[in-house]
PDB file of C-alpha atoms in Angstrom:
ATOM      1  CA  UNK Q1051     -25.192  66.220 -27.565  1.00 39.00           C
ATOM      2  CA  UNK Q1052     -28.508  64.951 -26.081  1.00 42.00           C
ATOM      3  CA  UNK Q1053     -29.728  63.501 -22.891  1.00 47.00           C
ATOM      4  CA  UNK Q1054     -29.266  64.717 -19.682  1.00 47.00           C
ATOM      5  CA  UNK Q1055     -25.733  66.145 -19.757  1.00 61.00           C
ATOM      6  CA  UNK Q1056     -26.568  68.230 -22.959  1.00 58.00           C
ATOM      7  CA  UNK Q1057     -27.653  71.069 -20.171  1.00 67.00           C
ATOM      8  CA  UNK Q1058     -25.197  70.861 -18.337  1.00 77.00           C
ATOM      9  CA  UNK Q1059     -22.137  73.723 -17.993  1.00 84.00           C
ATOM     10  CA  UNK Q1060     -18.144  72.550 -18.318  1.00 83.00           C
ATOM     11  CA  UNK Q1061     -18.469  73.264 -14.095  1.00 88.00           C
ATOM     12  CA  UNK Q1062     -21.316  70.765 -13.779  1.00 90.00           C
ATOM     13  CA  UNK Q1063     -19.273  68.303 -15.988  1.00 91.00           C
ATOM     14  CA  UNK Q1064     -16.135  68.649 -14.128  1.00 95.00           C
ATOM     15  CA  UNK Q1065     -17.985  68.573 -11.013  1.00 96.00           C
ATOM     16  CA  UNK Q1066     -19.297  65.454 -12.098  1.00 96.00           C
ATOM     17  CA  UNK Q1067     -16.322  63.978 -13.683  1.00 97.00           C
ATOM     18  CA  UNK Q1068     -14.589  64.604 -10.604  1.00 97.00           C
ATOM     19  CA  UNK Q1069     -17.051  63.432  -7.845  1.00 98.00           C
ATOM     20  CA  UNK Q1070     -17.084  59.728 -10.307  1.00 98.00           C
ATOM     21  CA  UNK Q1071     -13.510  59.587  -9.856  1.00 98.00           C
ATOM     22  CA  UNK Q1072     -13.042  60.209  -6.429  1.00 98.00           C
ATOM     23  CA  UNK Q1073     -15.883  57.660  -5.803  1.00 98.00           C
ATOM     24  CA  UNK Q1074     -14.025  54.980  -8.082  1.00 98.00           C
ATOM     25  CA  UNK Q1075     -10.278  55.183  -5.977  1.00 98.00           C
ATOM     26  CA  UNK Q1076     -12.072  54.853  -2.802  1.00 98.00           C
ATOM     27  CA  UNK Q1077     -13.765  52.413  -3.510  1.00 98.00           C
ATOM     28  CA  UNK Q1078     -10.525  50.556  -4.607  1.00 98.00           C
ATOM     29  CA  UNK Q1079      -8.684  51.363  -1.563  1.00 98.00           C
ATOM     30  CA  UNK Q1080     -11.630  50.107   0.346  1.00 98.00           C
ATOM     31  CA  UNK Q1081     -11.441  47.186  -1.294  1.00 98.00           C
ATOM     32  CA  UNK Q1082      -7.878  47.212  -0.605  1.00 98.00           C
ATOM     33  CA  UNK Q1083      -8.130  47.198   3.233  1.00 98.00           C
ATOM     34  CA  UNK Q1084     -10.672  44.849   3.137  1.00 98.00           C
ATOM     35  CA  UNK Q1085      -8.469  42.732   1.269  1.00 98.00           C
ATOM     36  CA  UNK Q1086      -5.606  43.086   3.611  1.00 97.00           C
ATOM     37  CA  UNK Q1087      -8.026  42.927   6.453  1.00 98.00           C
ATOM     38  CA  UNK Q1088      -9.213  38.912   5.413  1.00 97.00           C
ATOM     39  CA  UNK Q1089      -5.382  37.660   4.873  1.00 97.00           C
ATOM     40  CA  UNK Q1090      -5.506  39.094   1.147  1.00 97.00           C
ATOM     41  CA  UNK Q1091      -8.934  36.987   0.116  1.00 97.00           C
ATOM     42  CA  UNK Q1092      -9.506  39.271  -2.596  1.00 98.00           C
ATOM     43  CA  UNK Q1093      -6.578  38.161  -4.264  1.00 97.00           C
ATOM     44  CA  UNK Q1094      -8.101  35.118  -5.645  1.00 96.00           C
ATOM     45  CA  UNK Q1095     -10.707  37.591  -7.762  1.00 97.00           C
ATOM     46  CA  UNK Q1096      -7.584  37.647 -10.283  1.00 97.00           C
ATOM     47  CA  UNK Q1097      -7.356  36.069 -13.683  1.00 97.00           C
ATOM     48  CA  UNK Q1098      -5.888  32.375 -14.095  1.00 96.00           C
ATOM     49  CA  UNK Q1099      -5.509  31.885 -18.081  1.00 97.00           C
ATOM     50  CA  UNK Q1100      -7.341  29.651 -19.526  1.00 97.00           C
ATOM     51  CA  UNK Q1101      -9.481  28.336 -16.886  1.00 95.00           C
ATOM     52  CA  UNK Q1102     -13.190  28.433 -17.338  1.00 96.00           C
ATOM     53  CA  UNK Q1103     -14.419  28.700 -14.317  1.00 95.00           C
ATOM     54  CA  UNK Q1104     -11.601  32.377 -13.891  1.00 95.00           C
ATOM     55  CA  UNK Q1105     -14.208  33.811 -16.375  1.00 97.00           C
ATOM     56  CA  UNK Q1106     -16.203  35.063 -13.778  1.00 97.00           C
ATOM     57  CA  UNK Q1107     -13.226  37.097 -12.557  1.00 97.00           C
ATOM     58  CA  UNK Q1108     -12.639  38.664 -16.160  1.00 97.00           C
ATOM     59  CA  UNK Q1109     -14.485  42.305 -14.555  1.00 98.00           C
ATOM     60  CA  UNK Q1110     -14.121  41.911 -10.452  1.00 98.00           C
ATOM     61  CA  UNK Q1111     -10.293  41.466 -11.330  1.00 98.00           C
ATOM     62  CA  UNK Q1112      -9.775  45.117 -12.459  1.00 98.00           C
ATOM     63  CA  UNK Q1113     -10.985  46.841  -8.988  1.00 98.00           C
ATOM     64  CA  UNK Q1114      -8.074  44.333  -6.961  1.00 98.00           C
ATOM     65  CA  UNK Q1115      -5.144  44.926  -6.119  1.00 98.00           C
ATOM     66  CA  UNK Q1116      -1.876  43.102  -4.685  1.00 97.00           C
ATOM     67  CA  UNK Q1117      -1.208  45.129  -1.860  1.00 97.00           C
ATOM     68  CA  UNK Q1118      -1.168  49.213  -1.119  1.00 97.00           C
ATOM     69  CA  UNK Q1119       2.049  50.081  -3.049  1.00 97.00           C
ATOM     70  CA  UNK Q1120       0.092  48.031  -6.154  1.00 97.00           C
ATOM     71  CA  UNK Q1121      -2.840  50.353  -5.892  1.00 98.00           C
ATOM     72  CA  UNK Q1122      -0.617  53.288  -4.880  1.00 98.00           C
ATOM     73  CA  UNK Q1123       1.218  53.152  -8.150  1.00 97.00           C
ATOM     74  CA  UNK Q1124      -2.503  53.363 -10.062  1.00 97.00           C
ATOM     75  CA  UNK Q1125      -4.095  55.986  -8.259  1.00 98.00           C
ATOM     76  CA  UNK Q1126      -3.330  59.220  -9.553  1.00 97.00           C
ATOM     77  CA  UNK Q1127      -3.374  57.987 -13.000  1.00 97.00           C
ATOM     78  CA  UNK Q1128      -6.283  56.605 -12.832  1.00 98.00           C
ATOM     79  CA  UNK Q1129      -7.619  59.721 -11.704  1.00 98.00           C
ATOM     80  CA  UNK Q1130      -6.229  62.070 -13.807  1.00 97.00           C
ATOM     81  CA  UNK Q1131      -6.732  59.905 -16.963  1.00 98.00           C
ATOM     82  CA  UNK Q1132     -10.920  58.970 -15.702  1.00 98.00           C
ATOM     83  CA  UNK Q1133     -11.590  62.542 -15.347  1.00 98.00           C
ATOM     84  CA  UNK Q1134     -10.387  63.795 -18.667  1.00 97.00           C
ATOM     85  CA  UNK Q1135     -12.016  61.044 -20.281  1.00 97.00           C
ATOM     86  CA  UNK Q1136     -15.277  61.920 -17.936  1.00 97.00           C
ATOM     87  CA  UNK Q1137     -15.408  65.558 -19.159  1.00 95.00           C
ATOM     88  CA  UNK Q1138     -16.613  64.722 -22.409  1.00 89.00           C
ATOM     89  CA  UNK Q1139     -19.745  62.494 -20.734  1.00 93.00           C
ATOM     90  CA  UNK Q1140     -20.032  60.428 -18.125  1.00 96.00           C
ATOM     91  CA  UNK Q1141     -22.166  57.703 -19.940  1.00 96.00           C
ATOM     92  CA  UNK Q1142     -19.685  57.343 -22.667  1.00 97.00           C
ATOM     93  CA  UNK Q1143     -16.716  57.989 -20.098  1.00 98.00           C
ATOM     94  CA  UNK Q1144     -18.669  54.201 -18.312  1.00 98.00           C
ATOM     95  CA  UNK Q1145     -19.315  52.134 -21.733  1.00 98.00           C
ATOM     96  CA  UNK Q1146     -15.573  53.084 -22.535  1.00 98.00           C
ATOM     97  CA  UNK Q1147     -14.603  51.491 -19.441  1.00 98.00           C
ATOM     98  CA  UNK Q1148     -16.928  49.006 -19.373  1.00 98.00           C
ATOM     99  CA  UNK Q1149     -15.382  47.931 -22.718  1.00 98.00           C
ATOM    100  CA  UNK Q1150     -12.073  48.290 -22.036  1.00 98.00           C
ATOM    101  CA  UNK Q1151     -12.616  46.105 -18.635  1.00 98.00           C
ATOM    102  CA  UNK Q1152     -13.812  43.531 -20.639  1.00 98.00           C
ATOM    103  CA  UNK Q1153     -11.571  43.157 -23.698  1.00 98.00           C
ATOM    104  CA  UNK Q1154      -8.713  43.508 -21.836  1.00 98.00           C
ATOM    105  CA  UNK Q1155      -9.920  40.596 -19.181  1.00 98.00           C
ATOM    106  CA  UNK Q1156     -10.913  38.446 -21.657  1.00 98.00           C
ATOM    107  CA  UNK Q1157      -7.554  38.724 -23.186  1.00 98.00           C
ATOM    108  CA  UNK Q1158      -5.694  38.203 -19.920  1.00 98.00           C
ATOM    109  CA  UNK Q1159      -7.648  35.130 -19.633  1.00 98.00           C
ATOM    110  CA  UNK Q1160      -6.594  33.885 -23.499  1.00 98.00           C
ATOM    111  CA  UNK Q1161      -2.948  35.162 -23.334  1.00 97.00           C
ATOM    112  CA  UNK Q1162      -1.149  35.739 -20.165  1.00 96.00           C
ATOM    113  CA  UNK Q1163       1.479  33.130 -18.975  1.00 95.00           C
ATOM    114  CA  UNK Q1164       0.119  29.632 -17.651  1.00 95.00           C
ATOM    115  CA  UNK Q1165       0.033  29.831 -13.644  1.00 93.00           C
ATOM    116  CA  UNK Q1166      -0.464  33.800 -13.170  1.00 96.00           C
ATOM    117  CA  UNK Q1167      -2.999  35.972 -11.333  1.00 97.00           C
ATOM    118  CA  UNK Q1168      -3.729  38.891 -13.060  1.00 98.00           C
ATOM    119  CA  UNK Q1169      -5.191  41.956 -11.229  1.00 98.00           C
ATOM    120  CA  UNK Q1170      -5.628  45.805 -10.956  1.00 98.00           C
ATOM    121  CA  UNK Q1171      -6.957  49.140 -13.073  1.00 98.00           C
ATOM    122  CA  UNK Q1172      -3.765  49.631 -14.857  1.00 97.00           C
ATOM    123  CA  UNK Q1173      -5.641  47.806 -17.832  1.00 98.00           C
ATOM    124  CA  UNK Q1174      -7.893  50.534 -17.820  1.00 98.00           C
ATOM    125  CA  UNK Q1175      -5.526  53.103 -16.968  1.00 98.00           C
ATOM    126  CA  UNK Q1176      -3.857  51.983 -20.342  1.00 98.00           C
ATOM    127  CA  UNK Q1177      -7.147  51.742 -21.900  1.00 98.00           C
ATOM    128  CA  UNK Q1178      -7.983  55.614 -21.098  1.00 98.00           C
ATOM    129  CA  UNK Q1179      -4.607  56.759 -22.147  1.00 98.00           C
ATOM    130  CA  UNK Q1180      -5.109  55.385 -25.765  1.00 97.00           C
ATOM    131  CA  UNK Q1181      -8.611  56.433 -25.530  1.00 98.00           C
ATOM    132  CA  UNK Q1182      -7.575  60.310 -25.242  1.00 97.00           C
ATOM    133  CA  UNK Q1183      -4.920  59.716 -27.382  1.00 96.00           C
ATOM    134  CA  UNK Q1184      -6.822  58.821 -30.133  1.00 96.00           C
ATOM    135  CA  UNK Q1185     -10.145  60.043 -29.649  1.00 96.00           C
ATOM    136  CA  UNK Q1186      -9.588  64.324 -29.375  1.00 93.00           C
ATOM    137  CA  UNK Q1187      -8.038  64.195 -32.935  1.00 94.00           C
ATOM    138  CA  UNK Q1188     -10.402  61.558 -34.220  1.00 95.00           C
ATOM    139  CA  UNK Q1189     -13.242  64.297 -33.397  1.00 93.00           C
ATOM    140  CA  UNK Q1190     -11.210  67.095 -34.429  1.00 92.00           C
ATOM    141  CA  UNK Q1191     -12.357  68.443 -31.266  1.00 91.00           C
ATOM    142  CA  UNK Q1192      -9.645  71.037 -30.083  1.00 93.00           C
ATOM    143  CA  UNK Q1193      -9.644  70.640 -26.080  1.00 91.00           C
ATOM    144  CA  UNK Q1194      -9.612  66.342 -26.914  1.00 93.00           C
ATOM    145  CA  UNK Q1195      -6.505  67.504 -28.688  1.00 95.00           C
ATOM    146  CA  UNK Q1196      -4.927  69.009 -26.094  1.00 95.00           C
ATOM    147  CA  UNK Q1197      -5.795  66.421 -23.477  1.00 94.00           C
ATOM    148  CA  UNK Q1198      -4.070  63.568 -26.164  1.00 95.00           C
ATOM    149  CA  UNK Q1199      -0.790  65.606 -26.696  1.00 95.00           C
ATOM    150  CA  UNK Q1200      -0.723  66.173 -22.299  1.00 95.00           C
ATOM    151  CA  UNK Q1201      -1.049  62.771 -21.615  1.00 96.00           C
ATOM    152  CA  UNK Q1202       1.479  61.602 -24.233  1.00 96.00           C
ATOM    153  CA  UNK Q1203       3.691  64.019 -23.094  1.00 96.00           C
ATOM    154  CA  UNK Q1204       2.947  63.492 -19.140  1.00 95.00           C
ATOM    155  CA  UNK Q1205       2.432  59.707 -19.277  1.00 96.00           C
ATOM    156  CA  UNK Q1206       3.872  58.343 -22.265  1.00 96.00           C
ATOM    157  CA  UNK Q1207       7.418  57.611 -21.304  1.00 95.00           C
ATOM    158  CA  UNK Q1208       5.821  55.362 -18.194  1.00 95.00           C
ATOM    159  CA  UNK Q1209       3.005  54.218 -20.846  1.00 95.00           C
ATOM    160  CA  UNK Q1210       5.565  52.362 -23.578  1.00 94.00           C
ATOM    161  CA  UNK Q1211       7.620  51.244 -20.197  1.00 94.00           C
ATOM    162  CA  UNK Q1212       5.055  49.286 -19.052  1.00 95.00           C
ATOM    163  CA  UNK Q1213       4.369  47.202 -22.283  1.00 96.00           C
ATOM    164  CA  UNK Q1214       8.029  46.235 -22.209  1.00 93.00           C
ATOM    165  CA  UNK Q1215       8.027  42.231 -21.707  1.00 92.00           C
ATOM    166  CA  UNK Q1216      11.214  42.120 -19.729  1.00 87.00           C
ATOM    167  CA  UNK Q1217       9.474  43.670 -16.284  1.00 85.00           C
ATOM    168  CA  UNK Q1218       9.396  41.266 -13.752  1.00 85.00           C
ATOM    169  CA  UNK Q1219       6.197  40.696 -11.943  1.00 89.00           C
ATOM    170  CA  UNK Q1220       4.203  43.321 -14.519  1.00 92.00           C
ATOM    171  CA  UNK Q1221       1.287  42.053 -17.269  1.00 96.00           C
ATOM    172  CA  UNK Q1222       2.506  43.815 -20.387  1.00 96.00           C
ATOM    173  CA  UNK Q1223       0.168  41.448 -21.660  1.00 97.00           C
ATOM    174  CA  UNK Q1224      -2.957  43.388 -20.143  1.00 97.00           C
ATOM    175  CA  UNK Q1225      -1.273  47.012 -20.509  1.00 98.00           C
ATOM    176  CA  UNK Q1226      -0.891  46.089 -24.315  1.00 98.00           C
ATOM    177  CA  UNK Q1227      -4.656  44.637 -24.634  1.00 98.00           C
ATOM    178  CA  UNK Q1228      -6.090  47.356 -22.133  1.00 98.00           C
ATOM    179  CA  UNK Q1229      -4.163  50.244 -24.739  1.00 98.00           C
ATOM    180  CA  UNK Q1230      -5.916  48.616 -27.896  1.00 98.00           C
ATOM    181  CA  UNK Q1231      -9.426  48.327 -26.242  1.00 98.00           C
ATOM    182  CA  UNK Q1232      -9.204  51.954 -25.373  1.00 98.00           C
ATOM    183  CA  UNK Q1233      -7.617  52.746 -29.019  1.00 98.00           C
ATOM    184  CA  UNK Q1234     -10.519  50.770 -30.228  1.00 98.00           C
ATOM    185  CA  UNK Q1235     -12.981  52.574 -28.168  1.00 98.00           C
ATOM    186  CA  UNK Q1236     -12.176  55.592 -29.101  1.00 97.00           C
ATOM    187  CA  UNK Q1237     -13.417  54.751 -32.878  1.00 97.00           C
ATOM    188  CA  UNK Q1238     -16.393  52.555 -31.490  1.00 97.00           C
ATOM    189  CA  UNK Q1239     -17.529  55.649 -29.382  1.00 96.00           C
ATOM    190  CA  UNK Q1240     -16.799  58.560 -31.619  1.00 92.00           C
ATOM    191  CA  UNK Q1241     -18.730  61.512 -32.018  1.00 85.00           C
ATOM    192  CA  UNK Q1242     -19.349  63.526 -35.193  1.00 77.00           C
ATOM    193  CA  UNK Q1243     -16.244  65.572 -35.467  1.00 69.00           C
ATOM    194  CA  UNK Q1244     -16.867  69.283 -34.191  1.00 61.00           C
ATOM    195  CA  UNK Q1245     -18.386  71.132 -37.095  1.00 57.00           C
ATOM    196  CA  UNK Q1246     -16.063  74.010 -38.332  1.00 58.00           C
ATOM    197  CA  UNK Q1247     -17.217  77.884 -37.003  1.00 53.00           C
ATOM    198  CA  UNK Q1248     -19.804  79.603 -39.465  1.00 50.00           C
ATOM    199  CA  UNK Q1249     -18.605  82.145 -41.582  1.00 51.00           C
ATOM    200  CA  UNK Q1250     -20.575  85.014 -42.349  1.00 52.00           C
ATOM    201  CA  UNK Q1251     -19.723  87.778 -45.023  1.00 55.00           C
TER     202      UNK Q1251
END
């Protein structure tokens, strides 16, 4: 690995990791009380299908939320699943995100039911599941292993719940989008595999 992390020990990296994560929920939650502060203003920063002028919504929308419980419900995933993802690099840990964001806005905005708001991290929460999923045996990387089979195991009961369609008041729509994007960023942000140990006679 080059650049600046290729120094660094697995304590800086979880330090880092860590320190990035914490930073990221409180920002939500400040956003949160600001939210609730103006009469819920924030709100509006959702996604309306299909309306050109919600494009501009397609990233603020994933830092909203509709309310404490909302956010409440995101937070320690979103934690958990960010710093995982994090300990393998934090600028490939941001472009992940960054794309999943995206993708899965930009399909809110093409699919989701005429007349919603869409808003929250849960895309991306999705997104980093199916990133660590994939990615760990992509690599052939042993700990990336590990972390895909814990998540499956930890999250991935509440994971395939929350692309059911029948949920009230709950966009499978982005859960299903945000879990591709992160599937597909997994492959679009690959590293070489881990090279197998040297074997000397």
């Amino acid at each position: 690995m080059s650049g600046p992390q290729a120094g660094w020990s697995n304590g800086d990296r979880a330090l880092a990791a860590g320190k990035l994560m914490l930073a990221w929920v409180a920002l939500l939650w400040l956003l949160e009380v600001v939210d609730v502060a103006t009469g819920h203003a924030l709100d509006g920063l959702g996604v309306t299908p299909r309306d050109t002028s919600e494009l501009v919504d397609v990233v603020p929308s994933s830092f909203i939320h509709f309310g404490f419980a909302h956010l409440a419900s995101n937070t320690v995933p979103l934690l958990v699943l960010g710093f995982l993802a994090a300990l393998a690099g934090l600028r490939r840990f941001l472009l992940v995100c960054a794309m999943v964001i995206v993708v899965d806005g930009l399909g809110v905005w093409l699919i989701a039911p005429d007349g919603t708001n869409t808003a929250g991290v849960s895309g991306v929460i999705f997104g980093l599941f199916g990133f660590l999923l994939v990615s760990g045996f992509l690599e052939r990387r042993p700990w990336g292993v590990l972390a895909g089979v814990l998540v499956a195991a930890i999250w991935g009961g509440s994971i395939l719940a929350g692309l059911a369609p029948t949920q009230t008041g709950v966009s499978w729509q982005g859960h299903l989008l945000g879990l591709l994007a992160g599937v597909a960023a997994a492959f679009v942000f690959r590293r070489a595999p881990a090279a197998p140990p040297a074997l000397t006679p």
